């Protein structure tokens, strides 16, 4: 049995309804939940979210909180109020157009750190989840070439930032992201929260264009759990090599840092007829061993296989059944 078995959860602001769902998760053999909180959720449903998190704790589940889609720097479907309200703090492309995502060297940095500090202080939960930190990776418009970034680049490298994609620029950009993540980790740790960092399963040029730091750099942060989400269906990859390669990378990193490992399994948009792959993927993840380390935690995204949402699998009930019977036979 994989020690930690969980699922992401969102969109429910009624603590009574949430408690029923948490009890159902426990009956299904899960012992952890990740509550995904968008900027809008935090602003609009603040009181209710505190109560929902308290119910998750009360039900005995390990409880994590995800800054879902914040600034569009973190992964997820929700829009960002910060992006909507702060046009001067957005990423800027090399041609000068603004990109609908916050620049990590802008006011977003202070915004995110202050909100996180309040979230950690006010809400009951065990760990913070930093999901898929990335820059916009649309090849037509990618940054960041805003005035702040230009000035910082010049200060660090002693030369002007050109519009070209150089290794120096890509390294500098990853370092900017790393500093931002390091500050967030520091805030959460100071408040006694565990931290999980989940990196996109990108490699080589794709990772560089997404501005996502590599595992060597991520391993320097004082996180407690290293995670990745090799969603083979969403990324159109063959399951076995994709899942094995990315799980091994996480395990290698954890072996060197002594951190725990977490792998995410896709429960969203699973096409009819492919439900069995959910169980196959989990059994694959369970078997992988690297330097004596095995995966400590498996999570599925999202609860009830996205039933009723844009992420709904064709047969959400069947996907959920495959998921729980593979995790907690
Ligand atoms: Zn910038």
XYZ file of C-alpha atoms and ligand atoms in Angstrom:
330
model
C 0.000 0.000 0.000
C 1.326 3.437 -0.883
C 1.632 5.283 2.453
C -0.189 8.447 1.397
C -3.219 8.265 -0.895
C -5.054 11.439 -1.780
C -7.085 13.482 -4.189
C -7.538 17.143 -5.079
C -10.786 18.833 -4.043
C -12.319 22.216 -4.851
C -15.497 24.149 -5.549
C -17.322 23.084 -2.367
C -17.775 25.832 0.211
C -20.358 24.172 2.421
C -18.479 22.587 5.340
C -21.282 20.039 5.932
C -21.196 18.855 2.324
C -17.391 18.848 2.381
C -17.305 16.746 5.543
C -19.548 14.158 3.848
C -17.116 14.037 0.907
C -14.122 13.688 3.237
C -15.809 10.788 5.040
C -16.481 9.179 1.650
C -12.793 9.588 0.738
C -11.837 7.819 3.954
C -14.353 5.023 3.305
C -12.744 4.653 -0.120
C -9.327 4.153 1.511
C -7.813 7.604 1.031
C -5.970 9.365 3.840
C -5.132 12.768 2.345
C -6.804 15.631 0.527
C -5.493 18.652 -1.325
C -7.870 21.618 -1.229
C -7.266 23.794 -4.298
C -7.934 27.460 -3.538
C -7.912 30.005 -6.365
C -7.353 33.734 -5.769
C -11.088 34.235 -6.325
C -11.959 31.474 -3.850
C -9.686 33.020 -1.242
C -11.172 36.481 -1.701
C -14.831 35.466 -2.050
C -15.127 32.341 0.145
C -12.436 33.020 2.694
C -14.510 32.132 5.797
C -16.010 29.030 4.249
C -12.648 27.731 3.030
C -11.258 27.923 6.568
C -14.230 25.819 7.706
C -13.810 23.305 4.864
C -10.121 22.880 5.749
C -11.075 22.447 9.420
C -13.520 19.672 8.436
C -10.791 17.941 6.425
C -8.530 18.017 9.485
C -11.383 16.865 11.724
C -12.043 13.890 9.469
C -8.417 12.858 10.018
C -7.158 13.380 6.465
C -3.720 14.907 5.925
C -4.704 18.278 4.522
C -2.850 20.291 1.886
C -3.586 23.650 0.314
C -2.831 24.528 -3.304
C -2.471 28.122 -4.558
C -4.540 27.070 -7.561
C -3.674 29.109 -10.662
C -2.389 32.091 -8.645
C -0.957 34.762 -10.934
C -1.198 32.156 -13.718
C 2.321 31.356 -12.501
C 0.935 28.225 -10.846
C -0.990 25.557 -12.717
C -4.763 25.388 -12.925
C -7.858 26.512 -14.770
C -9.008 29.453 -12.565
C -8.461 33.029 -13.642
C -6.286 35.341 -11.545
C -7.665 38.444 -9.837
C -4.118 39.764 -9.565
C -3.661 39.516 -13.337
C -7.063 41.144 -13.871
C -6.341 44.053 -11.513
C -2.627 44.781 -12.080
C -1.860 45.326 -15.773
C 1.490 46.895 -14.850
C 2.700 43.715 -13.140
C 2.227 41.303 -16.011
C 4.914 39.505 -17.974
C 5.962 41.338 -21.125
C 7.027 39.614 -24.349
C 10.149 40.503 -26.348
C 7.929 42.470 -28.753
C 6.512 44.510 -25.872
C 3.060 42.937 -25.685
C 1.740 42.043 -22.274
C 1.165 38.401 -21.403
C -1.810 37.391 -19.214
C 0.381 36.077 -16.387
C 2.095 37.855 -13.492
C 5.841 38.589 -13.519
C 7.518 36.969 -10.498
C 9.755 40.039 -10.146
C 6.749 42.380 -9.953
C 4.298 43.336 -7.212
C 2.981 39.778 -7.544
C 5.904 38.621 -5.437
C 4.836 40.728 -2.428
C 1.162 39.956 -3.059
C 1.737 36.190 -3.073
C 4.052 36.247 -0.035
C 1.674 38.375 2.048
C -1.404 36.339 1.139
C 0.443 33.099 1.817
C 1.567 34.338 5.205
C -2.071 35.131 6.097
C -3.306 31.814 4.711
C -0.774 29.879 6.809
C -1.655 31.894 9.905
C -5.450 31.705 9.529
C -6.220 28.325 7.989
C -5.798 24.872 9.499
C -3.841 22.620 7.110
C -0.662 20.533 7.147
C 1.137 21.453 3.975
C 1.424 23.972 1.165
C 1.392 22.705 -2.426
C 3.246 24.723 -5.071
C 1.871 23.461 -8.366
C 3.649 23.569 -11.724
C 5.458 26.917 -11.390
C 6.091 28.148 -14.922
C 6.279 31.118 -17.276
C 3.878 31.462 -20.156
C 5.250 29.085 -22.788
C 3.428 30.175 -25.880
C 6.224 30.439 -28.460
C 4.673 33.565 -29.971
C 4.744 35.565 -26.765
C 6.953 34.659 -23.882
C 8.721 36.705 -21.285
C 9.661 38.299 -19.251
C 11.116 41.473 -20.741
C 9.371 43.971 -18.461
C 11.294 46.984 -17.183
C 11.936 45.339 -13.803
C 13.308 42.195 -15.410
C 15.465 44.227 -17.820
C 16.941 46.200 -14.936
C 17.511 43.099 -12.799
C 19.105 41.220 -15.688
C 21.502 44.106 -16.305
C 22.341 44.302 -12.610
C 23.119 40.556 -12.467
C 24.838 40.076 -15.827
C 26.241 43.519 -16.600
C 24.644 43.554 -20.026
C 21.353 44.494 -21.662
C 18.632 41.932 -22.098
C 18.135 41.347 -25.828
C 15.061 39.718 -27.353
C 17.045 36.588 -28.150
C 16.652 33.287 -26.366
C 20.100 32.772 -24.890
C 21.209 30.287 -22.243
C 22.142 33.219 -20.040
C 18.593 34.587 -20.265
C 17.026 31.179 -19.629
C 19.303 30.567 -16.604
C 18.519 33.996 -15.215
C 14.780 33.467 -15.699
C 14.898 30.109 -13.889
C 16.810 31.777 -11.066
C 14.094 34.432 -10.788
C 11.501 31.675 -10.423
C 13.694 29.827 -7.955
C 14.071 32.922 -5.750
C 10.307 33.403 -5.782
C 9.711 29.754 -4.825
C 12.395 29.929 -2.155
C 10.637 32.922 -0.550
C 7.284 31.115 -0.592
C 8.850 27.999 0.949
C 10.419 30.191 3.638
C 7.069 31.775 4.559
C 5.276 28.418 4.793
C 8.081 26.738 6.761
C 8.234 29.649 9.209
C 4.536 28.981 9.923
C 5.173 25.292 10.532
C 3.742 24.012 7.249
C 5.224 21.246 5.142
C 5.893 22.189 1.520
C 5.386 20.118 -1.614
C 6.795 21.331 -4.926
C 5.200 19.794 -8.001
C 7.095 20.297 -11.259
C 5.657 19.799 -14.757
C 6.938 16.637 -16.476
C 8.909 18.681 -18.991
C 12.458 18.020 -20.128
C 15.101 19.631 -22.305
C 14.060 22.563 -24.447
C 10.424 22.285 -23.395
C 11.359 22.752 -19.745
C 13.676 25.644 -20.601
C 10.968 27.446 -22.594
C 8.531 26.988 -19.708
C 11.097 28.665 -17.449
C 10.712 25.833 -14.946
C 13.859 25.205 -12.868
C 15.347 21.698 -13.161
C 15.325 19.158 -10.328
C 18.933 20.000 -9.394
C 17.825 23.542 -8.556
C 14.493 22.563 -7.016
C 16.330 20.143 -4.724
C 18.153 23.142 -3.210
C 14.879 24.466 -1.788
C 13.893 23.353 1.676
C 10.785 21.505 0.563
C 9.533 18.332 2.237
C 7.993 16.612 -0.765
C 9.029 16.548 -4.441
C 6.214 15.827 -6.863
C 5.440 15.604 -10.547
C 2.332 14.974 -12.612
C 3.083 12.741 -15.607
C -0.456 12.849 -17.040
C 0.201 10.609 -20.019
C -3.286 11.085 -21.492
C -3.248 14.898 -21.280
C 0.315 15.153 -22.606
C -0.304 12.537 -25.340
C 2.604 10.369 -24.193
C 2.932 6.569 -24.036
C 2.188 5.642 -20.417
C 5.004 3.369 -19.374
C 8.168 5.181 -20.505
C 6.714 8.580 -19.578
C 5.589 7.605 -16.085
C 8.726 5.580 -15.335
C 11.106 8.321 -16.505
C 9.476 11.105 -14.521
C 8.884 9.012 -11.405
C 12.548 7.986 -11.437
C 13.654 11.623 -11.685
C 11.609 12.486 -8.609
C 12.919 9.453 -6.699
C 16.531 10.282 -7.631
C 16.034 13.819 -6.371
C 14.458 12.563 -3.154
C 17.273 10.058 -2.649
C 19.771 12.909 -2.741
C 17.801 15.271 -0.502
C 16.034 12.868 1.847
C 12.645 14.355 0.932
C 9.412 12.449 0.299
C 8.107 11.733 -3.197
C 4.685 12.215 -4.745
C 3.233 11.252 -8.114
C -0.034 12.570 -9.550
C -2.406 10.489 -11.637
C -4.835 11.949 -14.157
C -8.501 11.412 -13.297
C -9.696 14.292 -15.522
C -10.779 14.046 -19.162
C -10.110 10.319 -19.268
C -11.703 9.126 -22.530
C -14.177 6.237 -22.545
C -12.393 2.917 -22.752
C -9.151 4.131 -21.136
C -10.316 4.004 -17.507
C -8.242 0.882 -16.851
C -5.055 2.892 -17.522
C -5.591 4.723 -14.249
C -5.044 1.455 -12.356
C -2.196 0.399 -14.665
C -0.420 3.716 -14.089
C -0.733 3.398 -10.326
C 0.577 -0.156 -10.275
C 3.505 0.994 -12.421
C 4.285 3.844 -10.003
C 4.082 1.451 -7.035
C 6.760 -0.835 -8.507
C 9.400 1.762 -9.325
C 12.326 1.770 -6.947
C 15.371 3.973 -7.084
C 18.336 3.879 -4.692
C 16.152 2.055 -2.179
C 13.403 4.663 -2.419
C 9.824 4.079 -3.474
C 7.009 6.560 -4.030
C 5.597 7.820 -0.708
C 2.448 9.477 -1.972
C 0.022 9.148 -4.886
C -2.674 11.706 -5.574
C -5.352 11.863 -8.251
C -6.655 15.050 -9.869
C -9.517 15.688 -9.154
C -12.151 14.248 -6.766
C -14.951 12.281 -8.465
C -12.983 12.430 -11.750
C -14.187 15.970 -12.421
C -17.885 15.033 -12.605
C -19.984 17.972 -13.860
C -17.019 20.178 -14.790
C -15.027 20.913 -17.932
C -12.528 18.337 -16.623
C -15.100 15.526 -16.392
C -13.944 12.138 -17.601
C -16.329 10.397 -20.001
C -17.288 7.965 -17.231
C -16.355 9.683 -13.963
C -17.801 6.903 -11.769
C -15.732 4.245 -13.498
C -12.518 6.339 -13.351
C -13.052 6.921 -9.635
C -13.711 3.229 -9.055
C -10.497 2.254 -10.872
C -8.549 4.862 -8.924
C -9.633 3.810 -5.457
C -9.515 0.095 -6.126
C -5.917 0.450 -7.394
C -4.816 2.601 -4.462
C -6.612 0.819 -1.643
C -7.376 -2.735 -2.754
Zn 9.224 40.796 -15.598
